[in-house]
PDB file of C-alpha atoms in Angstrom:
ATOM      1  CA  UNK A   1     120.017 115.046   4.716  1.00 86.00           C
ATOM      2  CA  UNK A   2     118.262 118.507   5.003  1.00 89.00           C
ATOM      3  CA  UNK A   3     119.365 121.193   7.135  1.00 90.00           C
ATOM      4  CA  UNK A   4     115.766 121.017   9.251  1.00 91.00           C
ATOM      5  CA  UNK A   5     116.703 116.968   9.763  1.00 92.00           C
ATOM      6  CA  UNK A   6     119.790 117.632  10.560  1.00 93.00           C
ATOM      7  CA  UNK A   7     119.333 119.714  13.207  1.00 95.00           C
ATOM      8  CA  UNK A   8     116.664 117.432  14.713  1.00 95.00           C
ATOM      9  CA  UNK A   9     118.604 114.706  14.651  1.00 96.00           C
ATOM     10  CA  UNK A  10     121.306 116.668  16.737  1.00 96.00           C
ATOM     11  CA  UNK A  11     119.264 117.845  19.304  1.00 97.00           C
ATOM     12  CA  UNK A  12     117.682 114.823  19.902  1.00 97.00           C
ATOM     13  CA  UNK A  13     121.664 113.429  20.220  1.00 96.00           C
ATOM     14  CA  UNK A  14     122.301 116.518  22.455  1.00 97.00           C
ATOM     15  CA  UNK A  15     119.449 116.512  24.971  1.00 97.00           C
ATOM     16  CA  UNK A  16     120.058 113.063  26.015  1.00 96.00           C
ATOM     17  CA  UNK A  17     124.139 113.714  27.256  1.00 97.00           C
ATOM     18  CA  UNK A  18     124.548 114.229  31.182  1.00 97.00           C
ATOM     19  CA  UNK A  19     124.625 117.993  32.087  1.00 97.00           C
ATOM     20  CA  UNK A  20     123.394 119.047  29.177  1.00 98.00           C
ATOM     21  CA  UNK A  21     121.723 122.633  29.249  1.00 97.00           C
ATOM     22  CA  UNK A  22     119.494 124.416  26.544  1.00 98.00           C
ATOM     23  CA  UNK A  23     119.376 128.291  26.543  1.00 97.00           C
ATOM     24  CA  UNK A  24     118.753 131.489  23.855  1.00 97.00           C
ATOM     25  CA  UNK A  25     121.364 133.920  25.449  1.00 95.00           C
ATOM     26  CA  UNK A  26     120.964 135.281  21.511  1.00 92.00           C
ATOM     27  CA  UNK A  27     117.825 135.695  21.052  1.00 93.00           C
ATOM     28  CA  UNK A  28     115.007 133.407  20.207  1.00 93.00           C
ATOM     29  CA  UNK A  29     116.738 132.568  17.188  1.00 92.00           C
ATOM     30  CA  UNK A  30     119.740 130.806  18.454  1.00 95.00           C
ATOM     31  CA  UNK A  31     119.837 127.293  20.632  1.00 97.00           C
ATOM     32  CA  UNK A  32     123.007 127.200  22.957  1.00 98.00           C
ATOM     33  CA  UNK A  33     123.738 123.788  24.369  1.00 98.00           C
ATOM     34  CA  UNK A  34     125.655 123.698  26.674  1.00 98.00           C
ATOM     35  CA  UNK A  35     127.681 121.362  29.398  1.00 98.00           C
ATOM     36  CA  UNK A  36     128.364 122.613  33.167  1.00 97.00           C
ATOM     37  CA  UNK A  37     128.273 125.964  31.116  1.00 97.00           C
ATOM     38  CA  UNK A  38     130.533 125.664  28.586  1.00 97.00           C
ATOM     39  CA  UNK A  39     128.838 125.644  24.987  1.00 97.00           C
ATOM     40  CA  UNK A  40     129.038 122.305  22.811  1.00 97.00           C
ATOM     41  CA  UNK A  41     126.749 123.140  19.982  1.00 98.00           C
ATOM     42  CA  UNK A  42     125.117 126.612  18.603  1.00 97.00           C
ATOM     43  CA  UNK A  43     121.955 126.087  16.453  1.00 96.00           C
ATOM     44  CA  UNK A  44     120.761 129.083  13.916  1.00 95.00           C
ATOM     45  CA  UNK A  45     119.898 130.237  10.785  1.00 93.00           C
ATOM     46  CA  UNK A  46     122.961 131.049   8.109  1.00 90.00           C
ATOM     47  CA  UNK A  47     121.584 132.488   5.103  1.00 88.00           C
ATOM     48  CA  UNK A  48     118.311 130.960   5.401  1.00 90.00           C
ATOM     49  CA  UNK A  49     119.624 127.663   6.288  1.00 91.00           C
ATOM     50  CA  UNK A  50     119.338 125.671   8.834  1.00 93.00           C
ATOM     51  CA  UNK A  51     123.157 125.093  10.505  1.00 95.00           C
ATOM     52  CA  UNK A  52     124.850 124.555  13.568  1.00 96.00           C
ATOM     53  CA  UNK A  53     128.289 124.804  15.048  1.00 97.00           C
ATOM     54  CA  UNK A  54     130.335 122.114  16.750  1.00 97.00           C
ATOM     55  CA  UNK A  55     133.611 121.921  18.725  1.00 97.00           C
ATOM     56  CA  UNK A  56     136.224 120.108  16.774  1.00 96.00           C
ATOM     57  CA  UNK A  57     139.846 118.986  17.120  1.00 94.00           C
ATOM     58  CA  UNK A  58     141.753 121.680  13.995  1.00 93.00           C
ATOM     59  CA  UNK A  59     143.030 118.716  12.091  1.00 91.00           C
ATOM     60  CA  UNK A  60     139.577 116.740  11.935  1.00 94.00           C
ATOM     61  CA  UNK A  61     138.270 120.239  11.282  1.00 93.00           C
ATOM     62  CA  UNK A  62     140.554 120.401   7.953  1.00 91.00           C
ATOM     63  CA  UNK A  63     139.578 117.216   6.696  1.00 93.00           C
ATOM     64  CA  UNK A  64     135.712 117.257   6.899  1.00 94.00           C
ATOM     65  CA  UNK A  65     135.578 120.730   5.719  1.00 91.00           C
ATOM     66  CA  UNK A  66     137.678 119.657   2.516  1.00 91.00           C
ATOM     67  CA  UNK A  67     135.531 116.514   2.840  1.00 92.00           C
ATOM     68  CA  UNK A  68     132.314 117.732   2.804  1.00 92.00           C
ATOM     69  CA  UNK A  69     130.143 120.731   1.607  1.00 89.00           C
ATOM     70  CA  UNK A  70     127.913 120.695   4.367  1.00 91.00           C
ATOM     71  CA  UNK A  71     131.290 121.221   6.278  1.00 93.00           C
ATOM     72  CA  UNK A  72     132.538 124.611   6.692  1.00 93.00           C
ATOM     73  CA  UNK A  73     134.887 126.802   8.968  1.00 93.00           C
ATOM     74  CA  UNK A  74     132.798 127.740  12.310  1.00 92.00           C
ATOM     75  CA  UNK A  75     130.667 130.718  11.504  1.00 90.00           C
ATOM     76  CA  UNK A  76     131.400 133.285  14.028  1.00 89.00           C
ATOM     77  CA  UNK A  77     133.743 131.119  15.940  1.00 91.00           C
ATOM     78  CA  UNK A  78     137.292 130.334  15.401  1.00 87.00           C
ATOM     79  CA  UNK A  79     137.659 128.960  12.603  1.00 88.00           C
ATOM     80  CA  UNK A  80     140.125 126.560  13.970  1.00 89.00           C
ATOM     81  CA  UNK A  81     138.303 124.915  16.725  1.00 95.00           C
ATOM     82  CA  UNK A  82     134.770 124.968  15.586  1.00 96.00           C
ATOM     83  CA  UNK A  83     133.039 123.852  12.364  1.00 96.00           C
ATOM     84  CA  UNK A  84     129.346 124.458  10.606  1.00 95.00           C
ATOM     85  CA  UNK A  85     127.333 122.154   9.985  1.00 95.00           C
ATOM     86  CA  UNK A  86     124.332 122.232   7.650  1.00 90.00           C
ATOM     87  CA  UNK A  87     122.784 119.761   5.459  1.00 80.00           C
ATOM     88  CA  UNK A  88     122.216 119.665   1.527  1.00 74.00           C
ATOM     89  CA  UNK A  89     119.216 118.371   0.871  1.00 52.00           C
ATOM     90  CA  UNK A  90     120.425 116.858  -1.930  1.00 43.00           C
ATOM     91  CA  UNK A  91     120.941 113.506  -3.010  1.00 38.00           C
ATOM     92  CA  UNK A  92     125.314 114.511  -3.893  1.00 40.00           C
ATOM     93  CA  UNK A  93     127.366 117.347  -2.503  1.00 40.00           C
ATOM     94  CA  UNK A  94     128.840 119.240  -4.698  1.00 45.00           C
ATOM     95  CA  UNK A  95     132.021 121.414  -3.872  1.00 47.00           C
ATOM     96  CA  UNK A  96     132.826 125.197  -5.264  1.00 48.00           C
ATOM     97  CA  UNK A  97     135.108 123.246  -7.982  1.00 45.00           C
ATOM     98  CA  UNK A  98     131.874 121.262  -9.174  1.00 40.00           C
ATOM     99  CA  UNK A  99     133.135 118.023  -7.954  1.00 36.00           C
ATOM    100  CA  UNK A 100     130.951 115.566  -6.093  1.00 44.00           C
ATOM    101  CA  UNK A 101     132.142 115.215  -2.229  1.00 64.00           C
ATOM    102  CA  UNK A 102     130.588 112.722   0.675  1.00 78.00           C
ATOM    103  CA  UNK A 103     127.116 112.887   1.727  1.00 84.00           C
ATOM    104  CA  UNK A 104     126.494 114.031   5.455  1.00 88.00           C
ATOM    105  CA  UNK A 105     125.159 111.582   7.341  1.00 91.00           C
ATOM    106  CA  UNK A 106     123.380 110.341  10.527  1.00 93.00           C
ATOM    107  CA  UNK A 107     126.000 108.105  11.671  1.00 94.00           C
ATOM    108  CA  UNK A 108     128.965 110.848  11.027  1.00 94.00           C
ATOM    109  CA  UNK A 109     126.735 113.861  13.006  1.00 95.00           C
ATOM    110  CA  UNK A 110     126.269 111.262  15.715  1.00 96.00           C
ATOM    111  CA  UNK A 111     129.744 111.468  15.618  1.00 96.00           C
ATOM    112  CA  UNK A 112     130.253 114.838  15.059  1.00 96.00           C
ATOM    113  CA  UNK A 113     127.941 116.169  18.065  1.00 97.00           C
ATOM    114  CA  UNK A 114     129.700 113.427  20.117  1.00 97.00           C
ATOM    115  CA  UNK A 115     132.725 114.030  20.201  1.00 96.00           C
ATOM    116  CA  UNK A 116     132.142 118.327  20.616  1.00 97.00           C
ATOM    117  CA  UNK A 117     129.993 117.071  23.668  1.00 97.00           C
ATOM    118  CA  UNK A 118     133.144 115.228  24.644  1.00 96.00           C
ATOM    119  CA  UNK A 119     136.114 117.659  24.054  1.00 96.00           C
ATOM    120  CA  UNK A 120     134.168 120.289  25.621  1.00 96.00           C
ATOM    121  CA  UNK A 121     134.068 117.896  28.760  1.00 97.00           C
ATOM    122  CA  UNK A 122     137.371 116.882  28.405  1.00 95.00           C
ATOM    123  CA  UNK A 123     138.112 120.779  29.285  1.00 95.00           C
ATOM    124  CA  UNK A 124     136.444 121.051  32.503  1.00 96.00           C
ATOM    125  CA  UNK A 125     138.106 120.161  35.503  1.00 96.00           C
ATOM    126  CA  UNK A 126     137.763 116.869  36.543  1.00 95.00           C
ATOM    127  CA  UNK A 127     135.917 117.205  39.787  1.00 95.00           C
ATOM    128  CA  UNK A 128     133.189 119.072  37.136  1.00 95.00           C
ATOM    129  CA  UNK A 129     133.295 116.513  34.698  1.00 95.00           C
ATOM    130  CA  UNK A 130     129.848 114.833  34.266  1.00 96.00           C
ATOM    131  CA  UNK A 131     131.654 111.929  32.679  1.00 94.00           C
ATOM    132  CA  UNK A 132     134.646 110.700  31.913  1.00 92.00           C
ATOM    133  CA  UNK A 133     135.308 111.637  27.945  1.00 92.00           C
ATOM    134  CA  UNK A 134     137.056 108.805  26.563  1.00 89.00           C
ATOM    135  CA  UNK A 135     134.900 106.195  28.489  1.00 90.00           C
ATOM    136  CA  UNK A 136     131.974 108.524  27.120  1.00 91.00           C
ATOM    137  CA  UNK A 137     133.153 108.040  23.476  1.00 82.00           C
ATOM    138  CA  UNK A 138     135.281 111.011  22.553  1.00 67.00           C
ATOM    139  CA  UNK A 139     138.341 110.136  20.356  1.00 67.00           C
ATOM    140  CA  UNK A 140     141.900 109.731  21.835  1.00 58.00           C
ATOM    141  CA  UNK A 141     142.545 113.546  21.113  1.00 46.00           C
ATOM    142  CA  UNK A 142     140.249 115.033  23.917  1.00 44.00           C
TER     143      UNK A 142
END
């Protein structure tokens, strides 16, 4: 996918979750969503590309950034909890080694942007929770 239908496809994902809030606290730039005011996804421009950042638990984090090109450390986040996500616009990724990876795709940044939504959620207290993030479709680790 391309980085523009990428982040389309997110924030058409995004705007349709319970609580959810949009907002430019960086400038114009920059799209913060956000749940009960805790930020789920970041949307901006990285070298002229189209990216975002997501929540993530560290271990999926490690896998999908070895996994995939258009999957890197968060970009001014921690790099533990957070990942970038761009898209290729090609038809093959290709890591720095030259090898060919996995394709980004709609069903995995459904995914992706779920489950950020969710362990974001899964932080608040419960009395501030706008759902309940297992029943909501987060993964057994929020």
């Amino acid at each position: 996918m391309d980085p523009d239908t990428v982040l389309a496809l997110a924030h058409d994902q995004a705007i349709q979750y319970p609580s959810v809030e949009i907002g430019h606290p960086f400038g114009p730039e920059n799209t913060v969503y956000k749940v009960r005011g805790k930020m789920f996804m970041m949307t901006f421009e990285l070298r002229g590309v189209p990216s975002m950042n997501l929540k993530i638990d560290p271990l999926d984090g490690e896998v999908l950034s070895d996994a995939f090109a258009e999957i890197t450390p968060g970009y001014h986040m921690s790099k533990k909890h957070w990942i970038t996500v761009a898209g290729a616009g090609t038809a093959e990724s290709e890591d720095p080694d030259g090898a060919t990876g996995n394709i980004l795709d709609a069903d995995l940044l459904h995914d992706l942007v779920l489950e950020s939504y969710c362990l974001v959620v899964a932080k608040l207290p419960k009395k501030d929770r706008p759902v309940d993030p297992k029943a909501f479709g987060g993964s057994d680790a929020t």
